Short mmCIF file of C-alpha atoms in Angstrom, two decimals:
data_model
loop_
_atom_site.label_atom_id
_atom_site.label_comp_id
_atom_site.label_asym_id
_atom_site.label_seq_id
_atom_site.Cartn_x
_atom_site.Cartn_y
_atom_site.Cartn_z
CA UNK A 1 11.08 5.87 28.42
CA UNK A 2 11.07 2.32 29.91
CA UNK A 3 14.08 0.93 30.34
CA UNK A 4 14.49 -2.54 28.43
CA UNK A 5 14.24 -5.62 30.49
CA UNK A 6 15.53 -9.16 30.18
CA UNK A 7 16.11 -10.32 26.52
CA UNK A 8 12.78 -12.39 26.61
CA UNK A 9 10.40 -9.12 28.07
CA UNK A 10 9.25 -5.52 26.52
CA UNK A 11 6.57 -3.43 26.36
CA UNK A 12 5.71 -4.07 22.68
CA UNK A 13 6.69 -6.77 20.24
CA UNK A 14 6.05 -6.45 16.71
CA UNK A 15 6.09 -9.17 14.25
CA UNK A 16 7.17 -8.57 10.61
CA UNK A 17 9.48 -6.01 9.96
CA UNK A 18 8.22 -4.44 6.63
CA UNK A 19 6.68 -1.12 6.71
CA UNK A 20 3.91 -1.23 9.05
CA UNK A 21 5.93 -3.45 11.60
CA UNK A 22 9.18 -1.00 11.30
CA UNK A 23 6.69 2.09 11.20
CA UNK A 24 4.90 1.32 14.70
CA UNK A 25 8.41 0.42 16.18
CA UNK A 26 9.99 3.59 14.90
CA UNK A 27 7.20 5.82 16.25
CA UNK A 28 7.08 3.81 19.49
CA UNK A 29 10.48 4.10 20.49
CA UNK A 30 11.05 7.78 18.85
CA UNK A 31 8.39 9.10 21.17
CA UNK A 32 9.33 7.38 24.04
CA UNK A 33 5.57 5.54 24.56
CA UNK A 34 7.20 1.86 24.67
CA UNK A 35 10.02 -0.23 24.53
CA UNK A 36 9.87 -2.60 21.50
CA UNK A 37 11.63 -5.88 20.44
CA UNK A 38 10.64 -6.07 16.34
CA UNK A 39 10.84 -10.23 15.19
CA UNK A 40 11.85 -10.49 11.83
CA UNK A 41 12.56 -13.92 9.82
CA UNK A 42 15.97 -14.50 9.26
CA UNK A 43 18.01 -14.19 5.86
CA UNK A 44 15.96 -17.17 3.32
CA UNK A 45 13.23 -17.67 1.28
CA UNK A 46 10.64 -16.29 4.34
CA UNK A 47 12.25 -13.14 3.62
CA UNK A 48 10.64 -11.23 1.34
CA UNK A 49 11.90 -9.85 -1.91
CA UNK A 50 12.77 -6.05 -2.34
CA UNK A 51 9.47 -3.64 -2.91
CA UNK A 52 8.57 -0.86 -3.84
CA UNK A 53 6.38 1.77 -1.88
CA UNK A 54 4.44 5.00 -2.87
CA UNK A 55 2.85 7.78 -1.61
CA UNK A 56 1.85 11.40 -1.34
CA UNK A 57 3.05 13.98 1.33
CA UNK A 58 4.05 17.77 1.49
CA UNK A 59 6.99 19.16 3.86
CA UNK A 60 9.19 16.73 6.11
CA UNK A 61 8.60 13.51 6.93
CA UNK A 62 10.18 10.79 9.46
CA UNK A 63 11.85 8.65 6.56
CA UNK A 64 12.90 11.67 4.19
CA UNK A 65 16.23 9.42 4.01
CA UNK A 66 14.59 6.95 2.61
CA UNK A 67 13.40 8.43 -0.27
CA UNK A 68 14.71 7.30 -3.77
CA UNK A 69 13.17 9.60 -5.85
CA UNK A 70 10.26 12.40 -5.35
CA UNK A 71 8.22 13.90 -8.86
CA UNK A 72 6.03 17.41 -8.10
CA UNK A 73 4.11 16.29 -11.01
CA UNK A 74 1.25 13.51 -11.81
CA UNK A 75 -0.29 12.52 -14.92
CA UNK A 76 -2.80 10.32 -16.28
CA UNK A 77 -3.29 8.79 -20.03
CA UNK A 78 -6.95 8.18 -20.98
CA UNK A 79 -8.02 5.56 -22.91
CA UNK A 80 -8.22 7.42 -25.93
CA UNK A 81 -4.11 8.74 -25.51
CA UNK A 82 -4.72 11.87 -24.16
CA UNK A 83 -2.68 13.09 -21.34
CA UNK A 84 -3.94 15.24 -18.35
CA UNK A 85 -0.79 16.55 -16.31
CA UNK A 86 -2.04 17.66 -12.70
CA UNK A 87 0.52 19.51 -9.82
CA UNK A 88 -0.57 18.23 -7.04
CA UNK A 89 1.18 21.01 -4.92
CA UNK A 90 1.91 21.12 -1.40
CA UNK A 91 2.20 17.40 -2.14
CA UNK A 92 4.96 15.51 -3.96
CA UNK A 93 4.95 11.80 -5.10
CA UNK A 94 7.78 10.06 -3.07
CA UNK A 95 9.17 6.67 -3.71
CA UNK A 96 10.61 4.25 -0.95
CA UNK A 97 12.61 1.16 -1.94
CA UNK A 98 12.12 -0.97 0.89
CA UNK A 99 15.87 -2.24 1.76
CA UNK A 100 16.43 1.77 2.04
CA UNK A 101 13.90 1.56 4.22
CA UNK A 102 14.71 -1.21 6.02
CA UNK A 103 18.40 -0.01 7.10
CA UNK A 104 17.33 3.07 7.76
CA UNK A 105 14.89 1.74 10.83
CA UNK A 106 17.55 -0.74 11.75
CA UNK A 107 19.93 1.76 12.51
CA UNK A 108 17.65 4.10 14.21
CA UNK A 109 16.43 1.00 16.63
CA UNK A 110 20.29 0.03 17.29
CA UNK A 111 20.88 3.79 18.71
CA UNK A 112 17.44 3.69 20.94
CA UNK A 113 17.94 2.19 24.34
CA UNK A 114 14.49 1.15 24.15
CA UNK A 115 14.65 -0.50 20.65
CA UNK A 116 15.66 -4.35 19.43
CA UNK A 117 15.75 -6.34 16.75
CA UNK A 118 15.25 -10.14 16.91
CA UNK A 119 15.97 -12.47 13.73
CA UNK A 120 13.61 -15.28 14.34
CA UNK A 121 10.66 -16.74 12.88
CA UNK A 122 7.71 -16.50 14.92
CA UNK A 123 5.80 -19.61 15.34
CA UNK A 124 2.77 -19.23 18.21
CA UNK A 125 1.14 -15.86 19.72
CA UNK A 126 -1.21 -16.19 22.68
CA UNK A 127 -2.66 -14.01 25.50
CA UNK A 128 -1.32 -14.53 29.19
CA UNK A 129 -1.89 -12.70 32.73
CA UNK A 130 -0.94 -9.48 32.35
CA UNK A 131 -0.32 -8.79 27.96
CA UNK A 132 1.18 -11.58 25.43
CA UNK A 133 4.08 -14.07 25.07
CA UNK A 134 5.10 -14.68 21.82
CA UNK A 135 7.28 -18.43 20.99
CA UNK A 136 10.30 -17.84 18.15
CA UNK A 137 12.18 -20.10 16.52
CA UNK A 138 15.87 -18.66 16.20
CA UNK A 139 18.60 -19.39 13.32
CA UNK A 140 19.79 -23.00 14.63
CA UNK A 141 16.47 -24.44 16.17
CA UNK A 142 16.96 -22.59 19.51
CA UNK A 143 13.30 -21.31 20.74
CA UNK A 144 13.02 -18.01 22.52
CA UNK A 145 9.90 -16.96 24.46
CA UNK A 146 8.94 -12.90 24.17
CA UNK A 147 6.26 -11.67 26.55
CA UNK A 148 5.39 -8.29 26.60
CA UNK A 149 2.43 -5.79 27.26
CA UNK A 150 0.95 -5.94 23.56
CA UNK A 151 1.53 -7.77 20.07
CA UNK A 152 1.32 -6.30 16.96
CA UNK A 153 1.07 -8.34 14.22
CA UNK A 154 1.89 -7.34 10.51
CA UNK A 155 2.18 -11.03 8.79
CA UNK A 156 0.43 -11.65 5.85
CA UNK A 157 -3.31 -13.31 6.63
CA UNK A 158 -3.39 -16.87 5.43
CA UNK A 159 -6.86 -16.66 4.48
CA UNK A 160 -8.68 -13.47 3.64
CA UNK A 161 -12.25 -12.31 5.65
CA UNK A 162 -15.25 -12.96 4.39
CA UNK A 163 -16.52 -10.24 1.12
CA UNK A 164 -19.10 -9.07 -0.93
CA UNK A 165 -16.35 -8.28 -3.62
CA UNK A 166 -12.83 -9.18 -3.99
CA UNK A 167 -10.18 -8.20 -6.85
CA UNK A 168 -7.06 -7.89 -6.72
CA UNK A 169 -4.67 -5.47 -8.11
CA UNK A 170 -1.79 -7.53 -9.34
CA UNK A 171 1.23 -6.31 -11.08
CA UNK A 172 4.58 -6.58 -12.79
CA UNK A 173 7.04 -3.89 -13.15
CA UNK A 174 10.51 -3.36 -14.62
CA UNK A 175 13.46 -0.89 -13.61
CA UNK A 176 14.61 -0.51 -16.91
CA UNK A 177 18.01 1.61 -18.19
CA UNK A 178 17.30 2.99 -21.85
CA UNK A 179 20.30 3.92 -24.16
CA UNK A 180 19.13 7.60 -24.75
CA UNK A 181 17.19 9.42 -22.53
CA UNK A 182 13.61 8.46 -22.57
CA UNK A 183 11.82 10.05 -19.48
CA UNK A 184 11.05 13.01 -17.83
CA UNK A 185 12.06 12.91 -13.95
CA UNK A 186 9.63 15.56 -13.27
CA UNK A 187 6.87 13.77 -14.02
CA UNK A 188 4.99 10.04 -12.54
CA UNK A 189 2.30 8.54 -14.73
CA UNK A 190 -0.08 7.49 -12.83
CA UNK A 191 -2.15 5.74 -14.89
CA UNK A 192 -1.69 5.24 -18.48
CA UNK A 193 -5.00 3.85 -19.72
CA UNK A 194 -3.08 2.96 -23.72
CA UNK A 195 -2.98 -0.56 -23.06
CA UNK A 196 -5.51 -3.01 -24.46
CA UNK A 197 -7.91 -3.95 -21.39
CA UNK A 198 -9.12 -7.02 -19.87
CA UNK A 199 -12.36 -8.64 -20.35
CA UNK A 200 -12.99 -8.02 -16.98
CA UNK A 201 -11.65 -4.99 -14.75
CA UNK A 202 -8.97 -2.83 -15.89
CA UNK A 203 -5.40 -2.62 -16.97
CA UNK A 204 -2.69 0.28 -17.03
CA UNK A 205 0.50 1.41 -17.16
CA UNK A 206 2.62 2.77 -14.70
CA UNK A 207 5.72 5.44 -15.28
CA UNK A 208 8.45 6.54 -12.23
CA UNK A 209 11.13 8.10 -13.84
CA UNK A 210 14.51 7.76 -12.21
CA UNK A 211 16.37 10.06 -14.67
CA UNK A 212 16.00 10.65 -18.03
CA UNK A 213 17.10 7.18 -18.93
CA UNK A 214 15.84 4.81 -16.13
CA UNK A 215 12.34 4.23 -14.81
CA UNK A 216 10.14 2.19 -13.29
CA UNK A 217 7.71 0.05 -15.72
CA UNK A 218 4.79 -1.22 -14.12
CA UNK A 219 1.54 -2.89 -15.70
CA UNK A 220 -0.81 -3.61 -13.53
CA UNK A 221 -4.50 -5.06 -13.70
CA UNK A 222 -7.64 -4.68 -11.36
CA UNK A 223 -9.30 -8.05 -12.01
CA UNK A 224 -10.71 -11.78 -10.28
CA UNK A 225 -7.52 -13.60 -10.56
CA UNK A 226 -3.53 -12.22 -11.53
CA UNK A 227 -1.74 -13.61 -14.25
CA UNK A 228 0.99 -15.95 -15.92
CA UNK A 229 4.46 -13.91 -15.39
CA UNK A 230 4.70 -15.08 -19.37
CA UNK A 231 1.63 -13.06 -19.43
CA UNK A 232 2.91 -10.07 -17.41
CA UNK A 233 6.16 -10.24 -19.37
CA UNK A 234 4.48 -9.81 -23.00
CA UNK A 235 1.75 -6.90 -21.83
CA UNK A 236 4.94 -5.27 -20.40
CA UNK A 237 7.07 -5.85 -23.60
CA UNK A 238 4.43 -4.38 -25.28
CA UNK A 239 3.89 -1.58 -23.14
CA UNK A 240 7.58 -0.35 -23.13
CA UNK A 241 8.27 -1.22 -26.58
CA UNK A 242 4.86 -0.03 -28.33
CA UNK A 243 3.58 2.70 -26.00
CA UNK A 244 6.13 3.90 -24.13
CA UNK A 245 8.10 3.69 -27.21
CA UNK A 246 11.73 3.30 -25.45
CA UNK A 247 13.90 2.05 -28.11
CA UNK A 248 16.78 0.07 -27.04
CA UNK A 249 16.48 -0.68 -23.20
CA UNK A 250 17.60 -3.25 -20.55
CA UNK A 251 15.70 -4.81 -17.77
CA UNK A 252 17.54 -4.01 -14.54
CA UNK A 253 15.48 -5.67 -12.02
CA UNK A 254 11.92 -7.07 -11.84
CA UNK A 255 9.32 -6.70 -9.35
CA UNK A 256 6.08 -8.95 -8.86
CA UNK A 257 2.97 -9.21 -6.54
CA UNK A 258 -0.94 -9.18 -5.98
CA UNK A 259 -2.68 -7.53 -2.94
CA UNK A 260 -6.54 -7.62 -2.42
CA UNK A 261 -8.73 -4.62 -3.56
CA UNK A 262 -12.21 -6.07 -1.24
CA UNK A 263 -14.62 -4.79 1.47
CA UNK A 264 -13.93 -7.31 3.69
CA UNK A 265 -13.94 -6.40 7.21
CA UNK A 266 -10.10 -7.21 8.80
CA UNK A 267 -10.20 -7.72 12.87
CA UNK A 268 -7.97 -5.10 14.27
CA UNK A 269 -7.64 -7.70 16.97
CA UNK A 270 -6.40 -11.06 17.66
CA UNK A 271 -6.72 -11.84 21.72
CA UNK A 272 -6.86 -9.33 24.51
CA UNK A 273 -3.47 -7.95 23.89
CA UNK A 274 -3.00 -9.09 20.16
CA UNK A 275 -3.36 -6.56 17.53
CA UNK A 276 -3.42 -6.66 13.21
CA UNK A 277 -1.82 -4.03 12.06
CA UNK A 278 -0.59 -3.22 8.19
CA UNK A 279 -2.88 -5.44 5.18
CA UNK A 280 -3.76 -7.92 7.71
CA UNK A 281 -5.19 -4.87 9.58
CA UNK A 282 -7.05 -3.21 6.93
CA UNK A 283 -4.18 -0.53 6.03
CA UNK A 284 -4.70 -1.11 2.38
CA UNK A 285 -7.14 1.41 0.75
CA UNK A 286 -9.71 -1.34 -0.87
CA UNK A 287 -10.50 0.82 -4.26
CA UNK A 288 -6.81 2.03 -4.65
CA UNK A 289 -4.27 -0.13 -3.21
CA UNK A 290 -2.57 2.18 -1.32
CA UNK A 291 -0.99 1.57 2.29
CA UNK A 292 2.58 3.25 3.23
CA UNK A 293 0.68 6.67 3.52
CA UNK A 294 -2.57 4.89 5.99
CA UNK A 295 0.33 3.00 7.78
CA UNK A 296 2.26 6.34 9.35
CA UNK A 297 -1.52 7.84 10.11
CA UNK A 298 -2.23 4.54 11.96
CA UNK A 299 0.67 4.40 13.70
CA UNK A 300 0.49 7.79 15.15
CA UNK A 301 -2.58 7.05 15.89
CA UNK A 302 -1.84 3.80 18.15
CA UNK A 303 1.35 5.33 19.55
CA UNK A 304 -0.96 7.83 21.12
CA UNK A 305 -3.46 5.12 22.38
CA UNK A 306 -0.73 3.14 24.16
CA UNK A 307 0.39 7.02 25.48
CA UNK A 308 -3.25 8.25 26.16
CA UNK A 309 -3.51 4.21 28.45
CA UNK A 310 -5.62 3.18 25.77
CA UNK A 311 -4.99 -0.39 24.77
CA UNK A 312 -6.69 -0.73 21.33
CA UNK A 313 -5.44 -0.17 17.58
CA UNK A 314 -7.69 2.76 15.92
CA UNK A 315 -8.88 1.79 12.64
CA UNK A 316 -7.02 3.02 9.44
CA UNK A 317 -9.61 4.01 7.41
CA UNK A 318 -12.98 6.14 8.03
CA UNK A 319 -16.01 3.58 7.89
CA UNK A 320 -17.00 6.62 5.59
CA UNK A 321 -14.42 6.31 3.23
CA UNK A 322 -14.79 2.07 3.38
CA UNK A 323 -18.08 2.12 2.37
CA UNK A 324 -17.60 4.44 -0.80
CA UNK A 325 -15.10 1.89 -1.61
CA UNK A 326 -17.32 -0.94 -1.18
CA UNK A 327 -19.44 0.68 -3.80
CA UNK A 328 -16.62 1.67 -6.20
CA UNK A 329 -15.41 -2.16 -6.10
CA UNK A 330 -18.90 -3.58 -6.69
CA UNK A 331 -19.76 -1.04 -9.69
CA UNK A 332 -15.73 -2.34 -11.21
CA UNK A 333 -16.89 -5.72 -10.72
CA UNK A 334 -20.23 -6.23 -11.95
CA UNK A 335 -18.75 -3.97 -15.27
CA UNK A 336 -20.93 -0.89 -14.58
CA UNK A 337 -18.83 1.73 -14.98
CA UNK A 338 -16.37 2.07 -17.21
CA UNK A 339 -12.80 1.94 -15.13
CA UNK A 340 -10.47 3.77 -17.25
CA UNK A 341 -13.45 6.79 -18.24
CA UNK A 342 -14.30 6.84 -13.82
CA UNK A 343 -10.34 7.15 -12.97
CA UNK A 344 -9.33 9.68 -15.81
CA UNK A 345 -12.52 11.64 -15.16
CA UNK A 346 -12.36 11.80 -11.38
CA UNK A 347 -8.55 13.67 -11.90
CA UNK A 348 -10.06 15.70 -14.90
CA UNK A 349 -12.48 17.16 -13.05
CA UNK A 350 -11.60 17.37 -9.23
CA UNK A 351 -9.20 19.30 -8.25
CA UNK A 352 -5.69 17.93 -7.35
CA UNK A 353 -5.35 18.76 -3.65
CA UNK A 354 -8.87 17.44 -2.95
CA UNK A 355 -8.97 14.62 -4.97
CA UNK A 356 -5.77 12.93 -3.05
CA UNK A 357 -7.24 14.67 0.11
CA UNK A 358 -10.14 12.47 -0.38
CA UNK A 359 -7.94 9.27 -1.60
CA UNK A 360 -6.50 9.50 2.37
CA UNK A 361 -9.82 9.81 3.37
CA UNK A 362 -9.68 13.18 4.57
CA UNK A 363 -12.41 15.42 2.93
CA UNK A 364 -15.61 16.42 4.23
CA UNK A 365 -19.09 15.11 3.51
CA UNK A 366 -19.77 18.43 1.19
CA UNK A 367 -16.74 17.47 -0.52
CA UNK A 368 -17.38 14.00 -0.96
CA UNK A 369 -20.51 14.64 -2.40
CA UNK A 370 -18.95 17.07 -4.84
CA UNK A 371 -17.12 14.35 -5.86
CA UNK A 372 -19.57 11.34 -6.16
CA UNK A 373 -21.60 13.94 -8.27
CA UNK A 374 -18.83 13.78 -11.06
CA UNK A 375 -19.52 10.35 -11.16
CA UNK A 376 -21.78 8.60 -13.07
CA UNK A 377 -24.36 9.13 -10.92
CA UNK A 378 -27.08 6.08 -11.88
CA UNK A 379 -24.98 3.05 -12.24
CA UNK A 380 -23.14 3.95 -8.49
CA UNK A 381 -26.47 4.45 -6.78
CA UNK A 382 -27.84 1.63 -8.21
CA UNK A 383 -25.16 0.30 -7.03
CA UNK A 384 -24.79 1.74 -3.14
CA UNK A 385 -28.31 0.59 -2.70
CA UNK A 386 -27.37 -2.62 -3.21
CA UNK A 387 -24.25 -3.70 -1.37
CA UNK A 388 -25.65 -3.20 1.82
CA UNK A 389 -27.63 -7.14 0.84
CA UNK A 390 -25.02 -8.45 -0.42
CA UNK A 391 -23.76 -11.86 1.08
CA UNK A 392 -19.86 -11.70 2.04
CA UNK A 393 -17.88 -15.11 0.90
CA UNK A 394 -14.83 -16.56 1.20
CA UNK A 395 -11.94 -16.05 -0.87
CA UNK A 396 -8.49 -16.80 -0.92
CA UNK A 397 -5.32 -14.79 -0.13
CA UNK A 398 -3.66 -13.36 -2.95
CA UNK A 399 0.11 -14.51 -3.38
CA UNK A 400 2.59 -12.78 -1.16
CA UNK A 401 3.42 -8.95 -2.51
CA UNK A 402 2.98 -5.47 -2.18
CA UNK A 403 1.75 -2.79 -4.43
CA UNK A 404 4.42 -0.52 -5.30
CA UNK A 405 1.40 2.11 -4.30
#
């Protein structure tokens, strides 16, 4: 372990302290590879609001304390009503509520000599002789100066990289309390395909159950462009009310946000010692949306580079498992598959362990092509063969949230 220096020097800094920022400075400091300073904004409106994070895993994990709430079973809802409960055993579904989260890193930083936490907003990030300096603007006006060895950088991307396709997968969920007991804890819905679906893309519900009388109700939509909250509010109303059918219920808290679903290529790096880590780094899954799983693999993987005297950020995802993507989101986009049939049908007929297996991209090419054979086969070649012409475009950042994937 190196010692920390002077407030204004470290080995690392990170920027953004949501999960991939707090992740990499956990694992950094943990391990002993680096000291770290993490820059976070201060209390106000650049903070952002509480979230919601998701994800598969089997056995112990670093943030087991974190958890809220863990199911050992999944199930989907075709379009026709039909349910299809799965086990996907070793695995659980865990749930993270980021504030949880959040304290939990604090307090593990606060006990590392190596570890600190900065409440500032940072304003400019530039290479210099010898790694990166970093200008802050504290609470009060004061401006503080950071150098260290490297930069990781988790903010949110002010404008997206070019992309052949784009959607987003936008959302709106409720933590609702019902008067009797409505749910069964054992149990996350996945994807609940009984809701009436877009013109374009897809829509469905989704079910964590807290107890037997509180959940998490989500709807959520794989389309061009997100929605009115008037317009989230009445597919959800619907949802819980003529679906779900809960009865009597109360909306505890709401949750809200977009992320992009696209194949665009994210840089991993920003200068010589600046690196993109998180969505701005590519973390997200493109044909799924989700990233707290990808963001522990990637920063494992980076805490061994900086270990190994490697000075470069690994890339999340397989270029394998981007390009299967980039074909999934074309064939949702141009309307040649059907979105609710691909989804129910890939967990109908894969099994469990292999089908998330391949959703972290970790499956071999036999298996993959066991998979992409339970496809429909036509309309995704058709499609494969033609992404690679594609022209990539410009498109807009989505508004600032996080899937609760």
């Amino acid at each position: 372990m190196v010692s920390p220096g002077p407030v204004g020097t470290s080995d690392v800094v990170v920027l953004g302290g949501g999960a991939a920022g707090l992740s990499l400075a956990h694992r950094l400091v943990e391990t002993g590879v680096a000291t770290v300073t993490v820059v976070e904004p201060p209390d106000g409106p650049a903070r952002p609001a509480e979230r919601t994070w998701c994800y598969w895993d089997q056995g112990d994990g670093d943030f087991d304390e974190a958890v809220t709430a863990t199911w050992p079973l999944l199930r989907v809802h075709g379009p026709d009503g039909s349910p299809l409960t799965v086990d996907p055993a070793p695995s659980r579904y865990r749930m993270v509520r980021s504030a949880v989260f959040e304290r939990l890193v604090h307090a593990r930083l606060a006990r590392a000599p190596g570890g600190r936490l900065l409440r500032a907003t940072a304003d400019t990030v530039r290479d210099v002789p010898g790694g990166a300096e970093v200008r802050c603007t504290a609470p009060g006006g004061r401006t503080l100066t950071l150098r260290s060895r490297y930069v990781f950088d988790s903010r949110p991307l002010h404008a997206l990289p070019p992309a052949r396709t784009q959607l987003l997968q936008h959302f709106r969920g409720w933590f609702v309390h019902t008067r009797t007991g409505r749910f069964d804890p054992a149990v996350a819905d996945l994807m609940d395909f009984r809701v009436p679906q877009p013109p374009h893309g897809l829509a469905f519900g989704y079910v964590l159950p807290l107890a037997q009388d509180r959940a998490l109700v989500e709807y959520t939509e794989f389309s061009r462009a997100p929605l009115t909250t008037a317009a989230y509010e009445a597919a959800l109303g619907h949802y819980a009310r003529e679906v779900l059918r809960l009865g009597e219920f109360r909306v505890e808290t709401a949750e809200q946000g977009a992320i992009p679903m696209t194949d665009a290529r994210f840089p991993r790096r920003a200068g010589a010692a600046v690196f993109r880590i998180g969505t701005a780094g590519g973390a997200t899954r493109p044909a799924t949306g989700y990233t707290f799983a990808a963001v522990q693999r990637h920063s494992r993987a980076i805490a061994a580079a900086l270990r190994d005297g490697r000075a470069n950020a690994p890339a999340p995802h397989g270029r394998r498992a981007l390009a299967m993507d980039a074909v999934l989101l074309r064939a949702l986009d141009t309307g040649r598959i059907d979105g609710p049939a691909f989804f129910t049908g890939l967990f109908r007929r894969t099994p469990t362990h292999r089908l998330l297996r391949f959703l972290d991209g970790a499956t071999s090419v036999r298996e993959e092509w066991g998979i992409g054979l339970r496809t429909p086969v036509g309309p995704m070649l058709r499609t494969a063969l033609e992404v690679p012409f594609l022209p990539r475009r410009a498109h807009p950042a989505p508004g600032t949230g996080e899937s609760p994937r």
